[in-house]
Structures are given as structure tokens and as C-alpha cells.
Amino acid sequence: MPESKLDLKKRRIRAFFLTLEKKHKKHEETEELEEKISKEGMVYLQMRLPVEKITEEFENSLKEKIEHNIIKADIREATESDLENLMNLYNRAWLTTNTPFRPINVESLKLIFDDPLTVILIAKVYGQDSGFVILDFEGKHQEIGVIAGLGVIPRFQRRGLGTILGMAAWNYFKEKGVKELRCEVYKDNEISKSFIKWIGF
């Protein structure tokens, strides 16, 4: 059966986030992991959040946390000229995660960027690009907003920048009138799972 356009796009985005990095693992461990992934595939958890469950009170509590955060970020939508910088952000952000990955290249990023239903937001902190979130639209009428990936450089991890990016994603989706939010996360990435649950999924 031919691969649908949606399946192809999901595969590309997953490949962007979930490919193998060898330098932090022993060679034998890496080979075992590669073999397991080739046989079983990467296991994802898809988390859903209907928009009607996002109460004004909950939204305000997140906004308040962001307002009192010492980190202030400017958020912008990525352009093609950001791709090399985004590649560097990605490679730095995933150094400390337990999600298997390998450095990404600009060509792979461009395949994702060029999809008209995919948007990348970048966060700048203290004049430096420090995090990103990849948003995707699915459904017959693009009524489903998917947080396809979120990364923060090590310096700002666990300091509130992920929450700022999550709120920016929500604001973007809200403006587009989505009915449901979704997020996919690698099953063994406990930090990401905890964060996603914390923001309401």
C-alpha cells in the first residue's frame, strides 16, 4: 500500500527527532539499539488535549509563570534563512536527552520546513537563539494542532523556556482555530513526558 502524504510527513519529522547518536554510547550498545529499532521501530506515545479542556484559569496560570520567569524570550516564525541556525540549535538541544538521535543536516530540515502545514517557531533569549518548537497541522480541515518537536539548548533547559515555547505554540494554534492539540514523545524520554503532562496533556 503506498505511503500517504501524512504518513510520509510524520516519518520525516520523526526521523528529524528520533535518529541515533553514537558518540555518547559504547559501540556495542549503539549497534544493539540500532538493531532493536530496525526490528521494532521507535515507540511513541501520542498525547492529546481537546481545546475545550484548556480553561482560562489554566491558561492564566501558565501565563503567570511565564511573566514571573527570569528568562524573557522573543518568539518568531522561522524563515528559510534560519535553517542553518536551527540545525545548530537542534544539535545542541538534544545532547542532554536520552532520546536516541544523530546530528541533523540542513537538507533534512528543509524537507520539513517546506511543508506548507508545518511551522517552526524560534525563541531568542539574551540575543541568542536558544530553543525551537515544530508545529504541524493535521485533519481534513487542519483542525488538529501537533507539537511535533520542541528543543531547548542545555543552558536554558529546566528554566522555563520550554513552557514559553509551549505557550507560544498554543497561542499560534489558537489563532488558527484548532480543535485538538496533540504531541508525540519517545516512550523513554521521561523528562519530555513529564513536561508534556505538566502543561495539560
Short mmCIF file of N, CA and C in Angstrom, two decimals, residues 82-92 104-106 109:
data_model
loop_
_atom_site.label_atom_id
_atom_site.label_comp_id
_atom_site.label_asym_id
_atom_site.label_seq_id
_atom_site.Cartn_x
_atom_site.Cartn_y
_atom_site.Cartn_z
N ASP A 82 16.86 30.82 8.46
CA ASP A 82 17.13 30.31 9.82
C ASP A 82 17.55 28.85 9.84
N LEU A 83 17.51 28.15 8.71
CA LEU A 83 17.69 26.70 8.74
C LEU A 83 19.04 26.26 9.28
N GLU A 84 20.11 26.93 8.90
CA GLU A 84 21.43 26.52 9.41
C GLU A 84 21.50 26.74 10.92
N ASN A 85 20.98 27.88 11.37
CA ASN A 85 20.96 28.16 12.80
C ASN A 85 20.07 27.15 13.54
N LEU A 86 18.94 26.80 12.94
CA LEU A 86 18.04 25.81 13.53
C LEU A 86 18.71 24.44 13.64
N MET A 87 19.50 24.10 12.63
CA MET A 87 20.27 22.85 12.68
C MET A 87 21.19 22.85 13.90
N ASN A 88 21.89 23.96 14.12
CA ASN A 88 22.80 24.06 15.27
C ASN A 88 22.04 24.00 16.59
N LEU A 89 20.87 24.66 16.65
CA LEU A 89 20.03 24.61 17.85
C LEU A 89 19.62 23.18 18.16
N TYR A 90 19.15 22.49 17.14
CA TYR A 90 18.72 21.10 17.31
C TYR A 90 19.87 20.24 17.84
N ASN A 91 21.03 20.37 17.20
CA ASN A 91 22.16 19.52 17.59
C ASN A 91 22.61 19.79 19.02
N ARG A 92 22.51 21.03 19.47
CA ARG A 92 22.87 21.35 20.85
C ARG A 92 21.78 20.92 21.83
N ILE A 104 21.52 16.52 12.80
CA ILE A 104 20.67 16.73 11.62
C ILE A 104 21.42 17.59 10.62
N ASN A 105 21.02 17.54 9.36
CA ASN A 105 21.62 18.44 8.37
C ASN A 105 20.56 19.38 7.80
N VAL A 106 21.02 20.41 7.12
CA VAL A 106 20.12 21.44 6.60
C VAL A 106 19.15 20.86 5.58
N LEU A 109 16.24 19.28 7.32
CA LEU A 109 15.41 20.33 7.90
C LEU A 109 14.55 21.01 6.83
#
